[in-house]
Amino acid sequence: MAALQKSIDKRNALIDATIELVNNDGFHATPMSKIAKMACVSPATIYLYFENKQDLVNKTYIEVKSSYTDYAFATYDENLPVEKGFEIIWKRIAQFKLKESTYATFLAQCDNTPMIDEASRQEGIKHLQPLLDLWARGKKEGLIKQLSDYMLYAYAINPLSFLMIAQNRGSIQLNDQELQQAYEAAWNSIKVCK
Amino acid sequence: MAALQKSIDKRNALIDATIELVNNDGFHATPMSKIAKMACVSPATIYLYFENKQDLVNKTYIEVKSSYTDYAFATYDENLPVEKGFEIIWKRIAQFKLKESTYATFLAQCDNTPMIDEASRQEGIKHLQPLLDLWARGKKEGLIKQLSDYMLYAYAINPLSFLMIAQNRGSIQLNDQELQQAYEAAWNSIKVCK
Amino acid sequence: MAALQKSIDKRNALIDATIELVNNDGFHATPMSKIAKMACVSPATIYLYFENKQDLVNKTYIEVKSSYTDYAFATYDENLPVEKGFEIIWKRIAQFKLKESTYATFLAQCDNTPMIDEASRQEGIKHLQPLLDLWARGKKEGLIKQLSDYMLYAYAINPLSFLMIAQNRGSIQLNDQELQQAYEAAWNSIKVCK
Amino acid sequence: MAALQKSIDKRNALIDATIELVNNDGFHATPMSKIAKMACVSPATIYLYFENKQDLVNKTYIEVKSSYTDYAFATYDENLPVEKGFEIIWKRIAQFKLKESTYATFLAQCDNTPMIDEASRQEGIKHLQPLLDLWARGKKEGLIKQLSDYMLYAYAINPLSFLMIAQNRGSIQLNDQELQQAYEAAWNSIKVCK
DNA sequence: AATGAATGAGGATTCATTCAT
DNA sequence: CATGAATGAATCCTCATTCAT
């Protein structure tokens, strides 16, 4: 349907503009009018798609978080052995964070800020389940340390956020070899040392 | 001098109010008038101590960052062996992040947001030098992996930020044993495996 | 014609919605979109029946005013003696104001507000002629005081508006006996005392 | 105090501007910016004196209502005989409504509109007590009909509102003789006919 | 040094109205 | 006829900042 498609396009344009502007200027310095202008719609049009500014940001967060996890697990298969499975997920996450850094930056800002509703935050966490399942399996098989999911995430995944931000700021530029090192550091920090 | 002390107190009250309010509401929802009220001064008084809102936040950031590094290195001695030195610094940082979580939360928000001047950000990084020196020594002695400082920080230190936020949100509560596990994970991820 | 009837129904629904909403929320808090919703049509449809918001309110006023006077004179016969004729009209007006208080409230709001065009106001007054004629006859016959029509209206009719509003607000509830007292007060205030 | 006086002046200017503009254009067509301009202050200044637009109108209503009753009872003495007392009050009210028609018009608009809080409305009614007391005395002494206060007000006082509006619209112009007639009509409608 | 009153610029949001379908 | 999506212009209100005292 042409009309429906146009609606979806507009909504997406708004979401994209929100990400772009919040990334560059921060939530506080991103007026609705600027979002509207970047999305090539009238300010009033935003309110056809979102209840208010908070809702726009919440929905944007959920959408981005969801595309993050979709990306992360796109090539993962539950039947893979633990280490291989982890490697695949980790590298997809790394790719997302370092290549789709616009999205990743936005998520980092949301996750470290009272910018987002608690409800939306909870909603966003849900989709990480396959990784938690993998870790559970790894622990049962004695391959992964008996640490809480938070601890595992902190050491295996979260460093990527830091590297992503450093790369965005131009402080570093990770090449394939360094990425491999990073992966190994991640795996080392959670695997059971034989 | 009583007058000077009163000035310092006022300045500190403003800094504290800024941290408190930005932590709870975010930069965008923290008006100067609210900061003034919490610090028990007139809005106009803020401008005797700081040029404008941006300056207030920048200065607050630098001050907090500096108290973070002061705390981190307070018990460190350059003559200690690398592993011991690292342990001491790491545990001080952990203590700071988990016990002084008000300050740590503020820093996390600044570090993931365009809230702060680039200049202030650079200023804040400076004070980390002793840790970088330690790592340089560790690499030379073959005890620490040949990774960039960013990579080392990402794996050895940054996970603590994630754990701090999770703990603030009430998702976890780290006890001494878990803290020790976290330390070991940190060291494992950067040490050269023999 | 079914099509014509549907049109009339829609127009009436819009008029009714306007009365209802203006009564409850006031003109200033009654958006066209709300009127449309209550009348179960699209906002755009309003503009097929009325030029704009002002026109909608003007037309509504004229319509209600006209149904008020129709009601007032429905049972009146010019050949009745003055006092009987007045009683009949007065009691019809009372019934309208107290029973059809939705309409009466709307009129009261229009009459005390710059909500309505001067032209529409003039248009609305026209229909009161039979009452003015009756008064003229009463004055000629020496039964009614030599007062201007405004004065007569002020004392004989307008008090009903006040009582209607008080009753709407729940402050009073007029029974038949009190209504009769009210009628007598009205007649007393304009009749020539012998 | 010069500063305090200036504050009071500003507040009064805002109240006056509100009355003037709401009278002419109605609540819905009176933007805060226009009120500010007429009172020669910045729009933001209004919010130093009033919480919001609703509060401004509520407070204006209470203030005007209060000056109405002050005026009404200024020359009244509780020890006067009932009829004389009523005449004095009635004529003061008439003078207020016809001479201070700006205030009276504003009150009429508030009283026939959902423009005002119920609470403010209640607050405004309070001050009418001396008149109600007089009526109670009149009823006890057998001089005034045994009617509810609402009914008495409807016939003795409210007609003045109608006459005031008619005079404002230029439809009539009451001279002293007509005013005396109006007074007599008022008294006739509530006095016990001997 | 300190203040509280004052403000202009700007931001979120609403709304009467239009237009493509 | 009828509509729902779209909008530009306004409106209420906030806030960083200033200034007279």
mmCIF file of C-alpha atoms in Angstrom, chain B residues 11-194:
data_model
loop_
_atom_site.group_PDB
_atom_site.id
_atom_site.type_symbol
_atom_site.label_atom_id
_atom_site.label_comp_id
_atom_site.label_asym_id
_atom_site.label_seq_id
_atom_site.Cartn_x
_atom_site.Cartn_y
_atom_site.Cartn_z
ATOM 1 C CA ARG B 11 31.077 26.366 45.356
ATOM 2 C CA ASN B 12 31.092 22.841 46.685
ATOM 3 C CA ALA B 13 27.408 22.942 47.408
ATOM 4 C CA LEU B 14 26.821 23.925 43.796
ATOM 5 C CA ILE B 15 29.005 21.116 42.501
ATOM 6 C CA ASP B 16 27.263 18.600 44.738
ATOM 7 C CA ALA B 17 23.824 19.796 43.727
ATOM 8 C CA THR B 18 24.792 19.535 40.088
ATOM 9 C CA ILE B 19 25.949 15.952 40.489
ATOM 10 C CA GLU B 20 22.870 14.960 42.440
ATOM 11 C CA LEU B 21 20.400 16.507 40.036
ATOM 12 C CA VAL B 22 22.097 15.480 36.822
ATOM 13 C CA ASN B 23 22.306 11.936 38.147
ATOM 14 C CA ASN B 24 18.627 11.790 38.948
ATOM 15 C CA ASP B 25 17.063 13.821 36.186
ATOM 16 C CA GLY B 26 19.677 14.121 33.488
ATOM 17 C CA PHE B 27 21.367 17.233 32.221
ATOM 18 C CA HIS B 28 18.361 18.198 30.124
ATOM 19 C CA ALA B 29 16.010 18.214 33.090
ATOM 20 C CA THR B 30 18.258 20.060 35.483
ATOM 21 C CA PRO B 31 17.577 23.791 35.459
ATOM 22 C CA MET B 32 19.969 26.235 37.024
ATOM 23 C CA SER B 33 17.225 27.395 39.361
ATOM 24 C CA LYS B 34 16.903 23.897 40.786
ATOM 25 C CA ILE B 35 20.636 23.632 41.287
ATOM 26 C CA ALA B 36 20.586 26.988 43.038
ATOM 27 C CA LYS B 37 17.739 25.957 45.288
ATOM 28 C CA MET B 38 19.402 22.702 46.279
ATOM 29 C CA ALA B 39 22.635 24.550 47.031
ATOM 30 C CA CYS B 40 20.694 27.175 48.976
ATOM 31 C CA VAL B 41 21.878 30.110 46.926
ATOM 32 C CA SER B 42 20.332 32.469 44.456
ATOM 33 C CA PRO B 43 20.449 31.551 40.765
ATOM 34 C CA ALA B 44 22.474 34.688 40.183
ATOM 35 C CA THR B 45 25.114 33.473 42.618
ATOM 36 C CA ILE B 46 25.992 30.555 40.395
ATOM 37 C CA TYR B 47 27.333 33.056 37.898
ATOM 38 C CA LEU B 48 29.787 34.375 40.440
ATOM 39 C CA TYR B 49 31.435 30.978 40.527
ATOM 40 C CA PHE B 50 30.894 29.698 37.018
ATOM 41 C CA GLU B 51 30.621 31.352 33.649
ATOM 42 C CA ASN B 52 27.484 29.562 32.563
ATOM 43 C CA LYS B 53 25.756 26.215 32.738
ATOM 44 C CA GLN B 54 28.202 24.516 30.402
ATOM 45 C CA ASP B 55 31.092 25.774 32.470
ATOM 46 C CA LEU B 56 29.452 24.545 35.665
ATOM 47 C CA VAL B 57 29.081 21.069 34.241
ATOM 48 C CA ASN B 58 32.567 21.026 32.763
ATOM 49 C CA LYS B 59 34.119 22.085 36.049
ATOM 50 C CA THR B 60 32.038 19.595 37.933
ATOM 51 C CA TYR B 61 33.226 16.865 35.602
ATOM 52 C CA ILE B 62 36.872 17.780 36.008
ATOM 53 C CA GLU B 63 36.530 17.952 39.756
ATOM 54 C CA VAL B 64 34.825 14.587 40.002
ATOM 55 C CA LYS B 65 37.216 12.973 37.561
ATOM 56 C CA SER B 66 40.085 14.296 39.561
ATOM 57 C CA SER B 67 38.723 13.004 42.852
ATOM 58 C CA TYR B 68 38.266 9.653 41.107
ATOM 59 C CA THR B 69 41.901 9.392 40.114
ATOM 60 C CA ASP B 70 43.116 10.790 43.420
ATOM 61 C CA TYR B 71 41.186 8.049 45.106
ATOM 62 C CA ALA B 72 42.445 5.440 42.675
ATOM 63 C CA PHE B 73 46.110 6.134 43.276
ATOM 64 C CA ALA B 74 46.017 7.163 46.917
ATOM 65 C CA THR B 75 47.521 3.917 48.186
ATOM 66 C CA TYR B 76 49.580 3.082 45.133
ATOM 67 C CA ASP B 77 53.347 3.124 45.159
ATOM 68 C CA GLU B 78 55.286 3.121 41.885
ATOM 69 C CA ASN B 79 57.850 0.781 43.312
ATOM 70 C CA LEU B 80 55.452 -2.064 43.813
ATOM 71 C CA PRO B 81 55.667 -5.041 41.461
ATOM 72 C CA VAL B 82 53.324 -4.789 38.471
ATOM 73 C CA GLU B 83 50.729 -7.334 39.505
ATOM 74 C CA LYS B 84 50.498 -6.060 43.069
ATOM 75 C CA GLY B 85 50.353 -2.485 41.859
ATOM 76 C CA PHE B 86 47.571 -3.305 39.466
ATOM 77 C CA GLU B 87 45.625 -5.102 42.154
ATOM 78 C CA ILE B 88 45.879 -2.144 44.477
ATOM 79 C CA ILE B 89 44.777 0.342 41.856
ATOM 80 C CA TRP B 90 41.996 -1.902 40.564
ATOM 81 C CA LYS B 91 40.558 -2.435 44.011
ATOM 82 C CA ARG B 92 40.645 1.264 44.810
ATOM 83 C CA ILE B 93 38.839 1.983 41.548
ATOM 84 C CA ALA B 94 36.310 -0.718 42.305
ATOM 85 C CA GLN B 95 35.747 0.727 45.737
ATOM 86 C CA PHE B 96 35.273 4.173 44.305
ATOM 87 C CA LYS B 97 32.844 3.029 41.637
ATOM 88 C CA LEU B 98 30.814 0.846 43.914
ATOM 89 C CA LYS B 99 30.914 2.834 47.113
ATOM 90 C CA GLU B 100 30.987 6.377 45.761
ATOM 91 C CA SER B 101 28.470 5.517 43.131
ATOM 92 C CA THR B 102 27.083 9.032 43.032
ATOM 93 C CA TYR B 103 30.342 10.273 41.591
ATOM 94 C CA ALA B 104 30.798 7.259 39.367
ATOM 95 C CA THR B 105 27.306 7.569 37.936
ATOM 96 C CA PHE B 106 27.955 11.169 37.104
ATOM 97 C CA LEU B 107 31.157 10.291 35.301
ATOM 98 C CA ALA B 108 29.454 7.522 33.352
ATOM 99 C CA GLN B 109 26.835 9.967 32.188
ATOM 100 C CA CYS B 110 29.443 12.491 31.125
ATOM 101 C CA ASP B 111 31.529 9.900 29.328
ATOM 102 C CA ASN B 112 28.633 8.655 27.222
ATOM 103 C CA THR B 113 27.024 11.932 26.346
ATOM 104 C CA PRO B 114 27.833 15.130 24.438
ATOM 105 C CA MET B 115 27.251 16.903 27.734
ATOM 106 C CA ILE B 116 30.868 17.811 28.217
ATOM 107 C CA ASP B 117 33.327 19.911 26.231
ATOM 108 C CA GLU B 118 35.984 18.013 24.385
ATOM 109 C CA ALA B 119 38.552 20.141 26.237
ATOM 110 C CA SER B 120 37.239 19.125 29.630
ATOM 111 C CA ARG B 121 37.214 15.528 28.538
ATOM 112 C CA GLN B 122 40.907 15.730 27.618
ATOM 113 C CA GLU B 123 41.649 17.442 30.893
ATOM 114 C CA GLY B 124 39.933 14.613 32.730
ATOM 115 C CA ILE B 125 41.922 11.876 31.021
ATOM 116 C CA LYS B 126 45.309 13.297 32.009
ATOM 117 C CA HIS B 127 45.214 12.148 35.571
ATOM 118 C CA LEU B 128 45.183 8.497 34.634
ATOM 119 C CA GLN B 129 48.889 8.578 33.852
ATOM 120 C CA PRO B 130 50.132 6.405 36.742
ATOM 121 C CA LEU B 131 47.992 3.523 35.531
ATOM 122 C CA LEU B 132 49.262 3.921 31.985
ATOM 123 C CA ASP B 133 52.814 3.984 33.311
ATOM 124 C CA LEU B 134 52.172 0.805 35.241
ATOM 125 C CA TRP B 135 50.865 -0.867 32.136
ATOM 126 C CA ALA B 136 53.867 0.263 30.124
ATOM 127 C CA ARG B 137 56.117 -1.271 32.755
ATOM 128 C CA GLY B 138 54.005 -4.444 32.735
ATOM 129 C CA LYS B 139 54.329 -4.767 28.982
ATOM 130 C CA LYS B 140 58.079 -4.218 29.097
ATOM 131 C CA GLU B 141 58.433 -6.868 31.759
ATOM 132 C CA GLY B 142 56.350 -9.278 29.648
ATOM 133 C CA LEU B 143 53.630 -9.520 32.276
ATOM 134 C CA ILE B 144 50.923 -7.633 30.429
ATOM 135 C CA LYS B 145 49.713 -8.212 26.900
ATOM 136 C CA GLN B 146 50.929 -5.968 24.103
ATOM 137 C CA LEU B 147 47.610 -4.182 23.801
ATOM 138 C CA SER B 148 46.833 -0.515 23.432
ATOM 139 C CA ASP B 149 45.954 1.387 26.589
ATOM 140 C CA TYR B 150 42.378 1.699 25.338
ATOM 141 C CA MET B 151 42.088 -2.036 24.978
ATOM 142 C CA LEU B 152 43.550 -2.635 28.404
ATOM 143 C CA TYR B 153 41.200 -0.082 29.948
ATOM 144 C CA ALA B 154 38.246 -1.564 28.120
ATOM 145 C CA TYR B 155 38.821 -4.990 29.616
ATOM 146 C CA ALA B 156 40.425 -4.296 32.946
ATOM 147 C CA ILE B 157 38.602 -1.207 34.171
ATOM 148 C CA ASN B 158 35.530 -0.431 32.160
ATOM 149 C CA PRO B 159 33.564 -3.525 33.217
ATOM 150 C CA LEU B 160 33.391 -1.932 36.641
ATOM 151 C CA SER B 161 31.284 0.880 35.189
ATOM 152 C CA PHE B 162 28.763 -1.607 33.922
ATOM 153 C CA LEU B 163 28.671 -3.405 37.257
ATOM 154 C CA MET B 164 28.299 -0.102 39.069
ATOM 155 C CA ILE B 165 25.281 0.868 36.986
ATOM 156 C CA ALA B 166 23.712 -2.555 37.430
ATOM 157 C CA GLN B 167 24.239 -2.282 41.172
ATOM 158 C CA ASN B 168 22.731 1.232 41.251
ATOM 159 C CA ARG B 169 19.675 -0.024 39.453
ATOM 160 C CA GLY B 170 19.373 -2.734 42.082
ATOM 161 C CA SER B 171 19.923 -5.542 39.595
ATOM 162 C CA ILE B 172 22.900 -6.932 41.478
ATOM 163 C CA GLN B 173 24.730 -6.504 44.776
ATOM 164 C CA LEU B 174 28.389 -7.453 44.693
ATOM 165 C CA ASN B 175 29.849 -9.114 47.783
ATOM 166 C CA ASP B 176 33.546 -9.490 48.577
ATOM 167 C CA GLN B 177 33.843 -12.859 46.899
ATOM 168 C CA GLU B 178 32.270 -11.615 43.678
ATOM 169 C CA LEU B 179 34.480 -8.574 43.782
ATOM 170 C CA GLN B 180 37.477 -10.861 43.985
ATOM 171 C CA GLN B 181 36.153 -12.838 41.004
ATOM 172 C CA ALA B 182 35.747 -9.604 39.111
ATOM 173 C CA TYR B 183 39.298 -8.653 39.894
ATOM 174 C CA GLU B 184 40.550 -11.981 38.664
ATOM 175 C CA ALA B 185 38.570 -11.665 35.463
ATOM 176 C CA ALA B 186 40.126 -8.246 34.966
ATOM 177 C CA TRP B 187 43.642 -9.456 35.526
ATOM 178 C CA ASN B 188 43.083 -12.554 33.386
ATOM 179 C CA SER B 189 41.990 -10.483 30.472
ATOM 180 C CA ILE B 190 45.178 -8.427 30.333
ATOM 181 C CA LYS B 191 47.899 -10.601 31.810
ATOM 182 C CA VAL B 192 50.147 -12.648 29.582
ATOM 183 C CA CYS B 193 49.084 -16.278 29.909
ATOM 184 C CA LYS B 194 52.134 -18.369 30.709
#
